[in-house]
Short mmCIF file of N, CA and C in Angstrom, two decimals:
data_model
loop_
_atom_site.label_atom_id
_atom_site.label_comp_id
_atom_site.label_asym_id
_atom_site.label_seq_id
_atom_site.Cartn_x
_atom_site.Cartn_y
_atom_site.Cartn_z
N ALA U 10 -35.05 -1.51 5.01
CA ALA U 10 -34.42 -2.46 5.81
C ALA U 10 -33.57 -2.99 5.43
N ALA U 11 -34.00 -3.71 3.87
CA ALA U 11 -33.00 -4.66 3.75
C ALA U 11 -31.35 -3.91 2.93
N LEU U 12 -31.93 -2.56 2.37
CA LEU U 12 -30.83 -1.59 1.94
C LEU U 12 -30.08 -1.46 3.53
N ALA U 13 -30.65 -0.88 4.29
CA ALA U 13 -29.77 -0.50 5.78
C ALA U 13 -28.94 -1.69 6.00
N THR U 14 -29.41 -3.23 5.86
CA THR U 14 -28.78 -4.34 6.18
C THR U 14 -27.14 -4.53 5.33
N GLU U 15 -28.06 -4.23 3.97
CA GLU U 15 -26.98 -4.54 2.82
C GLU U 15 -25.72 -3.34 3.12
N LEU U 16 -26.11 -2.06 3.55
CA LEU U 16 -24.86 -1.23 3.84
C LEU U 16 -24.04 -1.44 4.80
N VAL U 17 -24.33 -1.72 5.98
CA VAL U 17 -23.67 -2.38 6.89
C VAL U 17 -23.11 -2.99 7.42
N TYR U 18 -23.63 -4.35 6.63
CA TYR U 18 -22.98 -5.60 6.84
C TYR U 18 -21.90 -5.58 5.17
N GLY U 19 -22.17 -4.98 4.25
CA GLY U 19 -21.50 -4.70 3.24
C GLY U 19 -20.24 -3.67 3.39
N SER U 20 -20.26 -2.67 3.87
CA SER U 20 -19.11 -1.81 4.41
C SER U 20 -18.35 -2.36 5.72
N ILE U 21 -19.01 -3.48 6.39
CA ILE U 21 -18.08 -3.83 7.45
C ILE U 21 -17.11 -5.08 6.72
N GLN U 22 -18.11 -6.21 6.00
CA GLN U 22 -16.96 -6.85 5.45
C GLN U 22 -15.74 -6.37 3.96
N GLN U 23 -16.66 -5.47 3.74
CA GLN U 23 -15.37 -4.56 2.59
C GLN U 23 -14.54 -3.97 3.26
N GLN U 24 -14.37 -3.15 4.35
CA GLN U 24 -13.73 -2.20 5.11
C GLN U 24 -12.59 -2.36 4.96
N ARG U 25 -11.44 -3.03 4.57
CA ARG U 25 -10.25 -2.80 4.91
C ARG U 25 -10.16 -2.49 3.23
N THR U 26 -10.91 -2.83 2.24
CA THR U 26 -10.50 -2.56 0.67
C THR U 26 -11.17 -1.16 0.73
N LEU U 27 -12.44 -0.49 1.26
CA LEU U 27 -13.20 0.84 1.38
C LEU U 27 -11.99 1.30 2.17
N ASP U 28 -11.38 1.17 2.81
CA ASP U 28 -10.09 2.45 3.52
C ASP U 28 -9.32 2.44 2.67
N TYR U 29 -8.50 1.29 1.67
CA TYR U 29 -7.74 1.65 1.08
C TYR U 29 -8.11 2.54 -0.14
N ARG U 30 -9.18 2.33 -0.92
CA ARG U 30 -9.69 3.44 -2.02
C ARG U 30 -9.68 4.62 -1.28
N LEU U 31 -10.35 4.97 -0.10
CA LEU U 31 -10.67 6.26 0.95
C LEU U 31 -9.42 7.18 1.26
N GLU U 32 -8.41 6.16 1.44
CA GLU U 32 -6.67 7.00 1.75
C GLU U 32 -6.17 7.58 0.89
N LYS U 33 -6.86 7.35 -0.60
CA LYS U 33 -5.90 8.27 -1.45
C LYS U 33 -7.00 9.08 -1.72
N LEU U 34 -8.41 9.36 -1.14
CA LEU U 34 -9.33 10.88 -1.80
C LEU U 34 -9.54 11.21 -0.32
N VAL U 35 -8.86 10.94 0.78
CA VAL U 35 -8.77 12.08 2.09
C VAL U 35 -7.39 12.37 2.35
N ALA U 36 -7.15 13.53 2.34
CA ALA U 36 -6.09 14.57 2.37
C ALA U 36 -5.44 14.58 3.66
N LYS U 37 -6.14 14.46 4.74
CA LYS U 37 -5.59 14.50 5.91
C LYS U 37 -5.46 13.67 6.54
N GLY U 38 -5.70 12.15 5.98
CA GLY U 38 -6.12 10.77 6.36
C GLY U 38 -6.74 10.49 7.34
N LEU U 39 -7.14 9.29 7.21
CA LEU U 39 -8.58 8.39 7.35
C LEU U 39 -8.54 8.49 9.04
N ASP U 40 -7.40 8.58 9.43
CA ASP U 40 -7.34 8.23 10.87
C ASP U 40 -7.83 9.74 11.98
N LYS U 41 -7.29 10.97 11.11
CA LYS U 41 -7.86 12.01 11.45
C LYS U 41 -9.57 12.57 11.34
N LEU U 42 -10.24 12.08 11.12
CA LEU U 42 -11.81 11.73 10.86
C LEU U 42 -12.04 11.28 11.86
N ALA U 43 -13.56 11.79 12.83
CA ALA U 43 -14.33 11.36 13.50
C ALA U 43 -14.99 10.45 13.28
N PRO U 44 -15.20 9.31 13.92
CA PRO U 44 -15.39 8.04 14.09
C PRO U 44 -17.23 7.81 12.47
N TRP U 45 -17.55 8.72 13.03
CA TRP U 45 -19.01 8.56 12.17
C TRP U 45 -19.28 9.12 11.22
N VAL U 46 -17.88 9.94 10.67
CA VAL U 46 -17.62 10.42 9.47
C VAL U 46 -17.08 9.60 8.31
N HIS U 47 -16.19 8.69 9.25
CA HIS U 47 -15.36 8.24 8.57
C HIS U 47 -16.11 6.58 7.84
N GLN U 48 -16.88 6.43 8.99
CA GLN U 48 -17.97 5.47 8.49
C GLN U 48 -19.24 5.82 7.37
N LEU U 49 -19.31 7.07 7.55
CA LEU U 49 -20.87 7.62 6.66
C LEU U 49 -19.93 7.45 5.42
N LEU U 50 -18.25 7.87 5.23
CA LEU U 50 -17.47 7.83 3.76
C LEU U 50 -17.47 6.25 3.29
N ARG U 51 -17.17 5.34 4.51
CA ARG U 51 -16.99 3.91 4.13
C ARG U 51 -18.76 3.76 3.41
N MET U 52 -19.94 3.71 4.22
CA MET U 52 -21.06 3.70 3.85
C MET U 52 -21.34 4.16 2.49
N SER U 53 -20.63 5.46 1.91
CA SER U 53 -20.91 5.68 0.64
C SER U 53 -20.25 5.49 -0.45
N ALA U 54 -19.06 5.03 -0.19
CA ALA U 54 -18.10 4.40 -1.12
C ALA U 54 -18.76 3.02 -1.28
N TYR U 55 -18.98 2.33 -0.40
CA TYR U 55 -19.77 0.63 -0.82
C TYR U 55 -20.85 1.33 -1.39
N GLN U 56 -21.59 2.39 -0.95
CA GLN U 56 -22.58 2.21 -2.55
C GLN U 56 -21.79 2.36 -3.39
N LEU U 57 -21.51 3.29 -3.89
CA LEU U 57 -20.60 3.67 -4.73
C LEU U 57 -19.65 2.55 -5.99
N LEU U 58 -18.90 1.74 -4.95
CA LEU U 58 -18.40 1.28 -5.30
C LEU U 58 -19.08 -0.78 -6.01
N TYR U 59 -19.82 -0.98 -4.83
CA TYR U 59 -20.57 -2.25 -4.88
C TYR U 59 -21.71 -2.62 -5.22
N LEU U 60 -22.97 -0.93 -5.32
CA LEU U 60 -24.46 -1.63 -5.56
C LEU U 60 -24.25 -0.61 -7.03
N ASP U 61 -25.37 -1.02 -7.27
CA ASP U 61 -25.88 -0.58 -9.09
C ASP U 61 -27.16 -0.04 -8.95
N ARG U 62 -28.10 -0.38 -7.91
CA ARG U 62 -29.20 0.28 -7.76
C ARG U 62 -29.77 1.32 -7.37
N ILE U 63 -28.66 2.24 -6.69
CA ILE U 63 -28.99 3.19 -6.00
C ILE U 63 -27.74 4.66 -6.73
N PRO U 64 -28.31 5.09 -7.46
CA PRO U 64 -27.66 6.10 -8.17
C PRO U 64 -26.23 6.74 -7.85
N ALA U 65 -25.87 7.08 -8.17
CA ALA U 65 -24.48 7.84 -7.21
C ALA U 65 -24.97 9.15 -7.17
N HIS U 66 -25.21 9.93 -7.79
CA HIS U 66 -25.63 11.66 -7.16
C HIS U 66 -26.77 11.30 -6.09
N ALA U 67 -27.40 10.18 -5.93
CA ALA U 67 -28.52 10.00 -4.45
C ALA U 67 -27.11 9.67 -3.64
N ALA U 68 -26.24 9.15 -3.47
CA ALA U 68 -25.65 8.14 -2.61
C ALA U 68 -24.74 9.04 -2.07
N VAL U 69 -24.37 10.32 -2.64
CA VAL U 69 -23.22 11.31 -2.71
C VAL U 69 -24.51 12.46 -1.96
N ASN U 70 -25.82 12.12 -2.47
CA ASN U 70 -26.95 13.61 -1.81
C ASN U 70 -26.75 13.14 -0.79
N GLU U 71 -27.26 11.90 -0.18
CA GLU U 71 -27.38 11.50 1.25
C GLU U 71 -26.32 11.90 1.67
N ALA U 72 -25.30 11.44 2.02
CA ALA U 72 -24.18 11.19 2.38
C ALA U 72 -24.04 12.69 3.25
N VAL U 73 -24.01 13.83 2.21
CA VAL U 73 -23.85 15.24 2.69
C VAL U 73 -24.91 15.60 3.53
N GLN U 74 -25.98 15.54 3.20
CA GLN U 74 -27.08 15.38 4.13
C GLN U 74 -26.93 15.12 5.20
N ILE U 75 -26.65 14.11 5.48
CA ILE U 75 -26.41 13.26 6.70
C ILE U 75 -25.15 13.91 7.68
N ALA U 76 -24.04 14.49 6.80
CA ALA U 76 -22.88 15.42 7.30
C ALA U 76 -23.41 16.53 7.33
N LYS U 77 -24.26 16.91 7.10
CA LYS U 77 -25.01 18.51 7.65
C LYS U 77 -25.52 18.28 8.65
N GLN U 78 -26.21 17.29 8.71
CA GLN U 78 -27.42 17.28 9.73
C GLN U 78 -26.35 16.98 11.50
N ARG U 79 -25.31 16.06 11.07
CA ARG U 79 -24.49 15.66 11.93
C ARG U 79 -22.84 16.56 12.44
N GLY U 80 -22.77 16.99 11.55
CA GLY U 80 -21.55 17.61 11.66
C GLY U 80 -21.93 19.58 11.20
N HIS U 81 -21.04 20.10 10.52
CA HIS U 81 -20.73 21.54 9.93
C HIS U 81 -20.61 21.53 8.59
N SER U 82 -20.82 22.42 8.17
CA SER U 82 -21.04 22.90 6.79
C SER U 82 -19.25 22.17 6.18
N GLY U 83 -17.81 22.59 6.65
CA GLY U 83 -17.17 22.16 7.10
C GLY U 83 -16.65 19.77 6.34
N ILE U 84 -17.03 19.77 7.32
CA ILE U 84 -17.42 18.45 7.40
C ILE U 84 -18.38 17.72 6.14
N SER U 85 -19.45 18.83 5.82
CA SER U 85 -20.08 18.41 4.29
C SER U 85 -19.44 18.63 3.21
N GLY U 86 -18.87 19.63 3.35
CA GLY U 86 -18.33 20.23 2.18
C GLY U 86 -17.52 19.07 1.97
N MET U 87 -16.60 18.47 3.29
CA MET U 87 -15.10 17.22 2.89
C MET U 87 -15.76 15.89 2.44
N VAL U 88 -16.91 16.05 2.94
CA VAL U 88 -17.44 14.72 2.19
C VAL U 88 -17.67 14.50 0.99
N ASN U 89 -18.83 15.69 0.41
CA ASN U 89 -18.97 15.60 -0.50
C ASN U 89 -17.49 15.97 -1.32
N GLY U 90 -17.07 16.68 -1.20
CA GLY U 90 -15.66 16.55 -1.93
C GLY U 90 -14.65 15.32 -2.37
N VAL U 91 -14.78 14.58 -1.06
CA VAL U 91 -14.27 13.16 -1.57
C VAL U 91 -14.97 12.47 -2.02
N LEU U 92 -16.21 12.13 -2.21
CA LEU U 92 -17.01 11.43 -2.67
C LEU U 92 -17.26 11.57 -4.31
N ARG U 93 -16.64 12.76 -4.49
CA ARG U 93 -17.36 13.50 -6.10
C ARG U 93 -15.93 13.04 -6.29
N ASN U 94 -14.92 13.13 -5.66
CA ASN U 94 -13.85 12.99 -6.37
C ASN U 94 -13.85 11.51 -6.65
N MET U 95 -14.26 10.66 -5.83
CA MET U 95 -14.52 9.16 -6.45
C MET U 95 -15.13 8.88 -7.01
N LEU U 96 -16.22 9.43 -7.44
CA LEU U 96 -16.66 9.28 -8.76
C LEU U 96 -16.09 9.63 -9.72
N ARG U 97 -15.95 10.62 -10.05
CA ARG U 97 -14.47 10.94 -11.44
C ARG U 97 -13.95 9.87 -11.33
N ARG U 98 -13.15 9.21 -10.29
CA ARG U 98 -12.28 8.44 -10.83
C ARG U 98 -13.19 6.86 -10.57
N LEU U 99 -14.23 7.02 -10.30
CA LEU U 99 -14.67 5.71 -10.08
C LEU U 99 -14.05 4.41 -11.09
N ALA U 100 -13.78 4.24 -12.65
CA ALA U 100 -13.30 3.36 -13.12
C ALA U 100 -12.16 2.71 -12.39
N GLU U 101 -10.96 4.34 -12.45
CA GLU U 101 -9.81 3.84 -11.83
C GLU U 101 -10.35 2.75 -10.46
N MET U 102 -11.07 3.11 -9.61
CA MET U 102 -11.30 2.76 -8.29
C MET U 102 -11.54 1.19 -8.28
N LYS U 103 -12.25 0.88 -9.31
CA LYS U 103 -12.75 -0.43 -9.71
C LYS U 103 -12.41 -2.00 -10.44
N LEU U 104 -10.84 -0.87 -10.94
CA LEU U 104 -9.83 -1.56 -11.28
C LEU U 104 -9.21 -2.78 -10.65
N PRO U 105 -8.70 -3.60 -10.72
CA PRO U 105 -7.98 -4.55 -9.48
C PRO U 105 -6.96 -4.30 -8.80
N ILE U 106 -6.73 -4.40 -7.66
CA ILE U 106 -5.79 -4.05 -7.11
C ILE U 106 -4.35 -4.27 -7.46
N GLU U 107 -3.12 -3.18 -7.76
CA GLU U 107 -1.98 -3.82 -8.33
C GLU U 107 -0.93 -3.77 -7.33
N GLU U 108 -1.04 -4.59 -7.07
CA GLU U 108 0.33 -5.00 -5.48
C GLU U 108 1.17 -6.06 -6.37
N ILE U 109 2.39 -5.90 -6.24
CA ILE U 109 3.47 -6.77 -6.02
C ILE U 109 3.62 -8.34 -5.46
N ASP U 110 3.58 -7.51 -3.81
CA ASP U 110 3.39 -8.69 -2.74
C ASP U 110 1.68 -8.95 -2.82
N PRO U 111 1.59 -10.59 -3.56
CA PRO U 111 0.25 -10.90 -3.14
C PRO U 111 -0.39 -11.27 -2.12
N VAL U 112 0.58 -11.60 -0.88
CA VAL U 112 -0.29 -11.43 0.27
C VAL U 112 -1.21 -9.98 0.54
N ARG U 113 -0.55 -9.19 0.26
CA ARG U 113 -1.16 -7.98 0.33
C ARG U 113 -2.23 -7.55 -1.05
N ARG U 114 -1.90 -7.35 -1.66
CA ARG U 114 -2.90 -7.64 -2.91
C ARG U 114 -4.12 -8.72 -2.49
N ILE U 115 -4.33 -9.84 -2.70
CA ILE U 115 -5.29 -10.86 -2.29
C ILE U 115 -6.34 -10.03 -1.02
N GLY U 116 -5.46 -9.93 0.17
CA GLY U 116 -5.47 -9.01 1.68
C GLY U 116 -6.55 -7.78 0.84
N LEU U 117 -5.78 -6.49 0.25
CA LEU U 117 -7.00 -5.50 -0.22
C LEU U 117 -8.09 -5.98 -0.70
N THR U 118 -7.89 -6.54 -2.02
CA THR U 118 -8.47 -6.85 -3.03
C THR U 118 -10.11 -7.38 -2.38
N TYR U 119 -10.12 -8.69 -1.10
CA TYR U 119 -10.95 -9.26 -0.77
C TYR U 119 -10.94 -9.09 0.62
N SER U 120 -10.40 -7.86 1.10
CA SER U 120 -10.70 -7.19 2.53
C SER U 120 -10.37 -8.57 3.82
N TYR U 121 -9.08 -8.98 3.37
CA TYR U 121 -8.43 -10.18 4.71
C TYR U 121 -7.42 -9.76 5.22
N PRO U 122 -7.48 -9.81 6.37
CA PRO U 122 -6.30 -9.54 7.03
C PRO U 122 -4.68 -10.47 6.51
N ASP U 123 -3.93 -9.75 6.11
CA ASP U 123 -2.54 -9.95 5.91
C ASP U 123 -2.31 -11.08 6.24
N TRP U 124 -2.54 -11.54 7.92
CA TRP U 124 -1.83 -13.11 8.48
C TRP U 124 -2.85 -13.91 8.19
N MET U 125 -3.93 -14.00 7.71
CA MET U 125 -4.77 -15.06 6.99
C MET U 125 -4.49 -15.10 5.97
N VAL U 126 -4.29 -14.26 5.03
CA VAL U 126 -3.81 -14.63 3.91
C VAL U 126 -2.24 -15.46 3.62
N ARG U 127 -1.71 -15.09 4.20
CA ARG U 127 -0.53 -15.31 4.43
C ARG U 127 -0.25 -17.01 5.16
N ARG U 128 -0.84 -17.66 5.95
CA ARG U 128 -1.52 -18.48 6.31
C ARG U 128 -1.62 -19.30 4.86
N TRP U 129 -2.71 -19.12 4.66
CA TRP U 129 -3.63 -19.95 3.45
C TRP U 129 -2.83 -19.96 2.40
N ILE U 130 -1.81 -19.48 1.79
CA ILE U 130 -0.89 -19.14 0.74
C ILE U 130 0.15 -20.04 0.71
N GLU U 131 0.99 -19.97 2.61
CA GLU U 131 1.63 -20.95 2.92
C GLU U 131 0.99 -22.46 2.82
N SER U 132 -0.13 -22.55 2.91
CA SER U 132 -0.71 -23.92 3.29
C SER U 132 -1.21 -24.46 1.98
N TYR U 133 -1.86 -23.68 1.19
CA TYR U 133 -2.73 -23.94 0.11
C TYR U 133 -1.92 -23.33 -0.92
N GLY U 134 -1.26 -22.33 -0.95
CA GLY U 134 -0.43 -21.95 -2.73
C GLY U 134 -1.67 -20.41 -2.80
N GLU U 135 -0.71 -19.86 -3.32
CA GLU U 135 -1.75 -18.37 -4.01
C GLU U 135 -2.71 -18.27 -4.65
N ALA U 136 -3.14 -19.40 -5.85
CA ALA U 136 -4.38 -19.10 -6.41
C ALA U 136 -5.54 -19.96 -5.61
N VAL U 137 -5.07 -20.98 -4.87
CA VAL U 137 -6.17 -21.47 -3.91
C VAL U 137 -6.49 -20.85 -2.36
N ALA U 138 -5.65 -19.64 -1.94
CA ALA U 138 -5.66 -18.72 -0.99
C ALA U 138 -6.58 -17.27 -1.68
N GLU U 139 -6.55 -17.28 -2.48
CA GLU U 139 -7.56 -16.32 -3.53
C GLU U 139 -8.89 -16.51 -3.74
N GLU U 140 -8.94 -17.89 -3.96
CA GLU U 140 -10.31 -18.22 -4.07
C GLU U 140 -10.97 -18.40 -2.86
N ILE U 141 -10.27 -19.12 -1.77
CA ILE U 141 -10.96 -18.83 -0.07
C ILE U 141 -11.46 -17.51 0.01
N CYS U 142 -10.43 -16.74 -0.29
CA CYS U 142 -11.09 -15.26 -0.08
C CYS U 142 -12.35 -15.01 -1.08
N ARG U 143 -12.29 -15.12 -2.35
CA ARG U 143 -13.06 -15.01 -3.09
C ARG U 143 -14.67 -15.22 -2.75
N ALA U 144 -14.72 -16.61 -2.13
CA ALA U 144 -15.81 -17.00 -1.77
C ALA U 144 -16.33 -17.15 -0.77
N GLY U 145 -15.39 -16.48 0.01
CA GLY U 145 -15.61 -15.80 2.03
C GLY U 145 -16.92 -14.86 1.51
N ASN U 146 -16.57 -13.79 0.21
CA ASN U 146 -16.99 -12.71 0.39
C ASN U 146 -18.35 -12.93 -0.46
N GLU U 147 -18.70 -14.27 -0.89
CA GLU U 147 -19.96 -14.34 -1.99
C GLU U 147 -21.09 -14.82 -0.59
N SER U 148 -22.09 -14.11 -1.36
CA SER U 148 -23.80 -14.19 -0.46
C SER U 148 -23.77 -15.90 -0.10
N PRO U 149 -24.19 -15.84 0.81
CA PRO U 149 -24.70 -17.33 1.18
C PRO U 149 -25.85 -18.04 0.25
N HIS U 150 -25.76 -19.78 0.15
CA HIS U 150 -26.81 -19.83 -1.41
C HIS U 150 -28.06 -19.87 0.05
N ALA U 151 -29.17 -19.74 -0.78
CA ALA U 151 -30.26 -20.68 0.05
C ALA U 151 -30.72 -21.97 0.32
N SER U 152 -30.56 -22.49 1.31
CA SER U 152 -30.61 -24.01 1.27
C SER U 152 -32.08 -24.42 1.85
N LEU U 153 -32.14 -25.37 1.76
CA LEU U 153 -33.62 -26.37 2.37
C LEU U 153 -33.43 -27.81 3.08
N ARG U 154 -33.90 -27.46 4.07
CA ARG U 154 -33.96 -29.44 4.79
C ARG U 154 -35.56 -29.47 5.66
N VAL U 155 -35.35 -30.78 4.44
CA VAL U 155 -36.92 -31.57 4.79
C VAL U 155 -37.29 -32.28 6.07
N ASN U 156 -38.20 -32.08 6.79
CA ASN U 156 -38.43 -32.68 8.20
C ASN U 156 -39.25 -34.34 7.90
N SER U 157 -38.17 -35.13 7.74
CA SER U 157 -38.93 -36.47 6.98
C SER U 157 -39.63 -36.95 7.98
N LEU U 158 -39.82 -36.27 9.14
CA LEU U 158 -40.91 -36.83 10.23
C LEU U 158 -42.52 -36.59 9.49
N ARG U 159 -42.35 -35.28 9.09
CA ARG U 159 -43.69 -34.40 8.87
C ARG U 159 -43.80 -34.93 6.88
N LEU U 160 -42.88 -35.02 5.78
CA LEU U 160 -43.14 -35.85 4.63
C LEU U 160 -41.69 -36.27 3.85
N SER U 161 -41.99 -36.53 2.60
CA SER U 161 -41.02 -37.09 1.92
C SER U 161 -40.22 -36.13 1.35
N GLU U 162 -38.89 -36.46 0.95
CA GLU U 162 -37.88 -35.63 0.04
C GLU U 162 -39.10 -35.69 -1.08
N GLU U 163 -39.61 -36.73 -1.93
CA GLU U 163 -40.21 -36.83 -3.02
C GLU U 163 -41.61 -35.58 -2.81
N LYS U 164 -42.39 -35.54 -2.05
CA LYS U 164 -43.36 -34.49 -1.73
C LYS U 164 -42.64 -33.46 -1.53
N ALA U 165 -42.37 -33.39 -1.02
CA ALA U 165 -42.06 -32.16 -0.74
C ALA U 165 -41.38 -31.43 -2.22
N ALA U 166 -40.46 -31.73 -3.08
CA ALA U 166 -40.25 -31.62 -3.88
C ALA U 166 -41.61 -31.26 -5.16
N GLU U 167 -42.14 -32.38 -5.06
CA GLU U 167 -43.32 -32.12 -5.19
C GLU U 167 -44.08 -30.80 -5.09
N LEU U 168 -44.71 -30.82 -4.12
CA LEU U 168 -45.04 -29.46 -3.78
C LEU U 168 -43.93 -28.08 -4.27
N LEU U 169 -42.72 -28.15 -3.54
CA LEU U 169 -41.99 -27.00 -4.30
C LEU U 169 -42.01 -26.71 -6.08
N ALA U 170 -42.19 -27.68 -6.75
CA ALA U 170 -42.02 -27.61 -8.23
C ALA U 170 -42.97 -26.77 -8.38
N LYS U 171 -44.62 -26.92 -7.60
CA LYS U 171 -46.13 -26.68 -7.82
C LYS U 171 -45.91 -25.60 -7.26
N GLU U 172 -45.03 -24.63 -6.71
CA GLU U 172 -44.76 -23.39 -6.03
C GLU U 172 -43.82 -22.59 -7.41
N GLY U 173 -43.40 -23.39 -8.01
CA GLY U 173 -42.14 -22.83 -9.68
C GLY U 173 -40.76 -23.16 -8.64
N ILE U 174 -41.00 -23.52 -7.51
CA ILE U 174 -39.17 -23.55 -6.58
C ILE U 174 -39.01 -24.95 -7.07
#
């Protein structure tokens, strides 16, 4: 369940960046793909580019198997070719995105829309806008609230310390 959640949320969060990377690998263009194939490629690319616990060959194989079950051999062959090409170019794909326009570079790097990045750059400057986008993609930190009607903060801290937290 945790992996499925990570794949879905991660591929949605990084959708613009994933599409930018996939555009270079899909000969006919992403807009020509069936929506389920496009999403399968996004989720597989997310695994290859952002996750390190899943072996690359397993991510590619699983995508090809799904494509065979849902489509036909042509689709599975295309999925296999695109993902294997991505694997060959993985080091290049993980390099920072080089764009002269800072709005486009920040938007593509952190998967934010250009209009939002432009507004933040106008308001806060390029460095702060980039920091806002980077921080927005971080995983949320766990937090705790003590119900002071039930126990004091000191007692809660003591109980947590006993548990190694």
